[in-house]
Amino acid sequence: MYRLIYKSRSTTPLNWALVQDITMSSEPSNDAAGISGVLLASKTHFLQVIEGKFEDVNALFRRIVRDDRHSEISIISFSVIDARLFHGWGMRGIGTFNLNKEIESKLVEKYGAEEGGIRFPLEEWKTLSLINDIKLTGDLPSWKT
Ligand SMILES: Cc1cc2nc3c(=O)[nH]c(=O)nc-3n(C[C@H](O)[C@H](O)[C@H](O)COP(=O)(O)O)c2cc1C
């Protein structure tokens, strides 16, 4: 099992409709391919975690890279993993622009700011820490329980 994490820049200003559009069309094909993960979006950037078999993660990443809804794609990590962190999530979308202001400013304090929002880190451990922090807030409009 492998986990790939990348960061990219959206070619248009990001909003919840766009994130939903991507995650809703991704879920069925990810489920069918045994892919799990999470897609974080700020107003300007994506941060995506993709978990699955070597070939499936690579095949999906090749499709994603060709998508002209984003550019400046940077791989943060590609690692062998023992277990999934996002089991059961065909592709969960999280818009950090949807977080309440108090939580957002705490996360900006911890991770830094980038173009008016939370800076998505470039270190693997920090990306997973950010996702975990957001998860712990329990303040997610997109969070299915
Ligand atoms: C930021 C971002 C994340 C995406 N994540 C996925 C994903 O997890 N699964 C998926 O099937 N498509 C995802 N897509 C869409 C793919 O890039 C592509 O449009 C889709 O898989 C259809 O590919 P095809 O037209 O080559 O069949 C994502 C697109 C973007 C811009």
PDB file of C-alpha atoms in Angstrom, residues 10-144:
ATOM      1  CA  SER A  10      -5.951  26.074  -8.550  1.00  0.00           C
ATOM      2  CA  THR A  11      -6.242  27.789 -11.915  1.00  0.00           C
ATOM      3  CA  THR A  12      -9.422  29.552 -10.735  1.00  0.00           C
ATOM      4  CA  PRO A  13     -10.387  30.907  -7.285  1.00  0.00           C
ATOM      5  CA  LEU A  14     -11.556  27.936  -5.245  1.00  0.00           C
ATOM      6  CA  ASN A  15     -14.954  27.550  -3.682  1.00  0.00           C
ATOM      7  CA  TRP A  16     -16.996  24.739  -2.192  1.00  0.00           C
ATOM      8  CA  ALA A  17     -18.900  24.083  -5.444  1.00  0.00           C
ATOM      9  CA  LEU A  18     -15.653  23.284  -7.263  1.00  0.00           C
ATOM     10  CA  VAL A  19     -14.371  21.043  -4.457  1.00  0.00           C
ATOM     11  CA  GLN A  20     -17.682  19.193  -4.391  1.00  0.00           C
ATOM     12  CA  ASP A  21     -17.671  18.830  -8.133  1.00  0.00           C
ATOM     13  CA  ILE A  22     -14.274  17.107  -7.946  1.00  0.00           C
ATOM     14  CA  THR A  23     -14.985  14.896  -4.920  1.00  0.00           C
ATOM     15  CA  MET A  24     -18.438  13.798  -6.060  1.00  0.00           C
ATOM     16  CA  SER A  25     -17.165  12.684  -9.444  1.00  0.00           C
ATOM     17  CA  SER A  26     -14.064  11.107  -7.836  1.00  0.00           C
ATOM     18  CA  GLU A  27     -15.769   8.973  -5.199  1.00  0.00           C
ATOM     19  CA  PRO A  28     -17.236   6.238  -7.434  1.00  0.00           C
ATOM     20  CA  SER A  29     -14.027   5.674  -9.428  1.00  0.00           C
ATOM     21  CA  ASN A  30     -11.828   5.887  -6.318  1.00  0.00           C
ATOM     22  CA  ASP A  31     -14.054   3.380  -4.501  1.00  0.00           C
ATOM     23  CA  ALA A  32     -13.890   1.051  -7.496  1.00  0.00           C
ATOM     24  CA  ALA A  33     -10.079   1.323  -7.584  1.00  0.00           C
ATOM     25  CA  GLY A  34      -9.666   0.907  -3.816  1.00  0.00           C
ATOM     26  CA  ILE A  35      -8.401   4.479  -3.472  1.00  0.00           C
ATOM     27  CA  SER A  36      -8.970   6.457  -0.280  1.00  0.00           C
ATOM     28  CA  GLY A  37      -7.924   9.953   0.656  1.00  0.00           C
ATOM     29  CA  VAL A  38      -8.685  13.547   1.331  1.00  0.00           C
ATOM     30  CA  LEU A  39      -8.704  16.730  -0.739  1.00  0.00           C
ATOM     31  CA  LEU A  40      -7.999  19.968   1.113  1.00  0.00           C
ATOM     32  CA  ALA A  41      -8.733  23.249  -0.617  1.00  0.00           C
ATOM     33  CA  SER A  42      -7.907  26.806   0.353  1.00  0.00           C
ATOM     34  CA  LYS A  43      -8.980  29.725  -1.848  1.00  0.00           C
ATOM     35  CA  THR A  44      -5.870  29.217  -3.959  1.00  0.00           C
ATOM     36  CA  HIS A  45      -4.389  25.740  -3.389  1.00  0.00           C
ATOM     37  CA  PHE A  46      -5.167  22.043  -3.258  1.00  0.00           C
ATOM     38  CA  LEU A  47      -3.499  19.501  -0.976  1.00  0.00           C
ATOM     39  CA  GLN A  48      -4.435  15.925  -1.746  1.00  0.00           C
ATOM     40  CA  VAL A  49      -3.665  12.610  -0.061  1.00  0.00           C
ATOM     41  CA  ILE A  50      -4.141   9.485  -2.174  1.00  0.00           C
ATOM     42  CA  GLU A  51      -3.866   5.985  -0.679  1.00  0.00           C
ATOM     43  CA  GLY A  52      -4.029   2.656  -2.486  1.00  0.00           C
ATOM     44  CA  LYS A  53      -2.056   0.098  -4.441  1.00  0.00           C
ATOM     45  CA  PHE A  54       1.109   1.263  -6.256  1.00  0.00           C
ATOM     46  CA  GLU A  55      -0.397   0.999  -9.750  1.00  0.00           C
ATOM     47  CA  ASP A  56      -3.746   2.526  -8.763  1.00  0.00           C
ATOM     48  CA  VAL A  57      -2.174   5.532  -7.021  1.00  0.00           C
ATOM     49  CA  ASN A  58       0.121   6.138  -9.984  1.00  0.00           C
ATOM     50  CA  ALA A  59      -2.646   5.741 -12.567  1.00  0.00           C
ATOM     51  CA  LEU A  60      -4.840   8.231 -10.704  1.00  0.00           C
ATOM     52  CA  PHE A  61      -1.986  10.682 -10.220  1.00  0.00           C
ATOM     53  CA  ARG A  62      -1.234  10.614 -13.966  1.00  0.00           C
ATOM     54  CA  ARG A  63      -4.887  11.593 -14.646  1.00  0.00           C
ATOM     55  CA  ILE A  64      -4.882  14.292 -11.968  1.00  0.00           C
ATOM     56  CA  VAL A  65      -1.668  15.883 -13.280  1.00  0.00           C
ATOM     57  CA  ARG A  66      -3.289  16.324 -16.712  1.00  0.00           C
ATOM     58  CA  ASP A  67      -6.298  18.163 -15.233  1.00  0.00           C
ATOM     59  CA  ASP A  68      -6.180  21.833 -16.221  1.00  0.00           C
ATOM     60  CA  ARG A  69      -8.132  22.912 -13.126  1.00  0.00           C
ATOM     61  CA  HIS A  70      -4.767  23.097 -11.363  1.00  0.00           C
ATOM     62  CA  SER A  71      -1.062  23.682 -12.040  1.00  0.00           C
ATOM     63  CA  GLU A  72       2.269  23.958 -10.177  1.00  0.00           C
ATOM     64  CA  ILE A  73       1.797  20.385  -8.927  1.00  0.00           C
ATOM     65  CA  SER A  74       4.467  19.497  -6.345  1.00  0.00           C
ATOM     66  CA  ILE A  75       4.849  16.010  -4.900  1.00  0.00           C
ATOM     67  CA  ILE A  76       5.304  16.193  -1.140  1.00  0.00           C
ATOM     68  CA  SER A  77       5.689  12.455  -0.526  1.00  0.00           C
ATOM     69  CA  PHE A  78       5.217   9.002  -1.986  1.00  0.00           C
ATOM     70  CA  SER A  79       5.583   6.397   0.748  1.00  0.00           C
ATOM     71  CA  VAL A  80       4.985   2.757   1.505  1.00  0.00           C
ATOM     72  CA  ILE A  81       2.379   2.502   4.261  1.00  0.00           C
ATOM     73  CA  ASP A  82       1.206  -0.329   6.509  1.00  0.00           C
ATOM     74  CA  ALA A  83      -2.328   0.966   6.875  1.00  0.00           C
ATOM     75  CA  ARG A  84      -4.587   3.651   5.478  1.00  0.00           C
ATOM     76  CA  LEU A  85      -5.206   6.853   7.430  1.00  0.00           C
ATOM     77  CA  PHE A  86      -8.351   7.628   5.433  1.00  0.00           C
ATOM     78  CA  HIS A  87     -10.024   4.248   5.252  1.00  0.00           C
ATOM     79  CA  GLY A  88     -13.583   4.466   3.944  1.00  0.00           C
ATOM     80  CA  TRP A  89     -13.118   7.902   2.405  1.00  0.00           C
ATOM     81  CA  GLY A  90     -13.473   7.604  -1.378  1.00  0.00           C
ATOM     82  CA  MET A  91     -12.249  11.214  -1.475  1.00  0.00           C
ATOM     83  CA  ARG A  92     -13.269  13.571   1.323  1.00  0.00           C
ATOM     84  CA  GLY A  93     -13.324  17.256   0.445  1.00  0.00           C
ATOM     85  CA  ILE A  94     -12.440  19.903   3.015  1.00  0.00           C
ATOM     86  CA  GLY A  95     -12.586  23.603   2.247  1.00  0.00           C
ATOM     87  CA  THR A  96     -10.400  25.436   4.755  1.00  0.00           C
ATOM     88  CA  PHE A  97     -12.266  28.607   3.698  1.00  0.00           C
ATOM     89  CA  ASN A  98     -15.339  27.047   5.380  1.00  0.00           C
ATOM     90  CA  LEU A  99     -13.724  26.842   8.830  1.00  0.00           C
ATOM     91  CA  ASN A 100     -14.857  29.305  11.446  1.00  0.00           C
ATOM     92  CA  LYS A 101     -12.624  32.363  11.767  1.00  0.00           C
ATOM     93  CA  GLU A 102     -11.345  31.517  15.255  1.00  0.00           C
ATOM     94  CA  ILE A 103     -10.185  28.052  14.196  1.00  0.00           C
ATOM     95  CA  GLU A 104      -8.758  29.414  10.954  1.00  0.00           C
ATOM     96  CA  SER A 105      -6.671  32.019  12.769  1.00  0.00           C
ATOM     97  CA  LYS A 106      -5.329  29.357  15.197  1.00  0.00           C
ATOM     98  CA  LEU A 107      -4.285  27.213  12.241  1.00  0.00           C
ATOM     99  CA  VAL A 108      -2.724  30.233  10.488  1.00  0.00           C
ATOM    100  CA  GLU A 109      -0.755  30.874  13.684  1.00  0.00           C
ATOM    101  CA  LYS A 110       0.501  27.275  13.672  1.00  0.00           C
ATOM    102  CA  TYR A 111       1.066  26.644   9.937  1.00  0.00           C
ATOM    103  CA  GLY A 112       1.485  30.154   8.553  1.00  0.00           C
ATOM    104  CA  ALA A 113      -0.545  32.152   6.048  1.00  0.00           C
ATOM    105  CA  GLU A 114      -0.621  31.930   2.280  1.00  0.00           C
ATOM    106  CA  GLU A 115      -2.578  34.318   0.098  1.00  0.00           C
ATOM    107  CA  GLY A 116      -5.133  35.097   2.768  1.00  0.00           C
ATOM    108  CA  GLY A 117      -5.663  31.552   4.050  1.00  0.00           C
ATOM    109  CA  ILE A 118      -3.908  28.730   5.903  1.00  0.00           C
ATOM    110  CA  ARG A 119      -0.609  27.819   4.263  1.00  0.00           C
ATOM    111  CA  PHE A 120      -0.583  24.223   3.080  1.00  0.00           C
ATOM    112  CA  PRO A 121       2.769  22.815   4.234  1.00  0.00           C
ATOM    113  CA  LEU A 122       5.352  21.079   2.030  1.00  0.00           C
ATOM    114  CA  GLU A 123       6.514  18.582   4.660  1.00  0.00           C
ATOM    115  CA  GLU A 124       4.694  15.259   4.853  1.00  0.00           C
ATOM    116  CA  TRP A 125       4.375  15.196   8.639  1.00  0.00           C
ATOM    117  CA  LYS A 126       3.057  18.755   8.693  1.00  0.00           C
ATOM    118  CA  THR A 127       0.414  18.018   6.052  1.00  0.00           C
ATOM    119  CA  LEU A 128      -0.845  15.055   8.098  1.00  0.00           C
ATOM    120  CA  SER A 129      -0.714  17.143  11.266  1.00  0.00           C
ATOM    121  CA  LEU A 130      -2.784  19.889   9.609  1.00  0.00           C
ATOM    122  CA  ILE A 131      -5.401  17.393   8.409  1.00  0.00           C
ATOM    123  CA  ASN A 132      -5.533  15.866  11.876  1.00  0.00           C
ATOM    124  CA  ASP A 133      -5.922  19.287  13.518  1.00  0.00           C
ATOM    125  CA  ILE A 134      -8.811  20.092  11.183  1.00  0.00           C
ATOM    126  CA  LYS A 135     -10.376  16.712  11.904  1.00  0.00           C
ATOM    127  CA  LEU A 136     -10.142  17.375  15.641  1.00  0.00           C
ATOM    128  CA  THR A 137     -11.984  20.676  15.360  1.00  0.00           C
ATOM    129  CA  GLY A 138     -15.104  18.751  14.376  1.00  0.00           C
ATOM    130  CA  ASP A 139     -16.165  21.942  12.657  1.00  0.00           C
ATOM    131  CA  LEU A 140     -16.521  20.622   9.175  1.00  0.00           C
ATOM    132  CA  PRO A 141     -19.515  21.290   7.001  1.00  0.00           C
ATOM    133  CA  SER A 142     -18.216  18.533   4.759  1.00  0.00           C
ATOM    134  CA  TRP A 143     -17.546  16.042   7.520  1.00  0.00           C
ATOM    135  CA  LYS A 144     -19.759  12.986   7.212  1.00  0.00           C
TER     136      LYS A 144
END
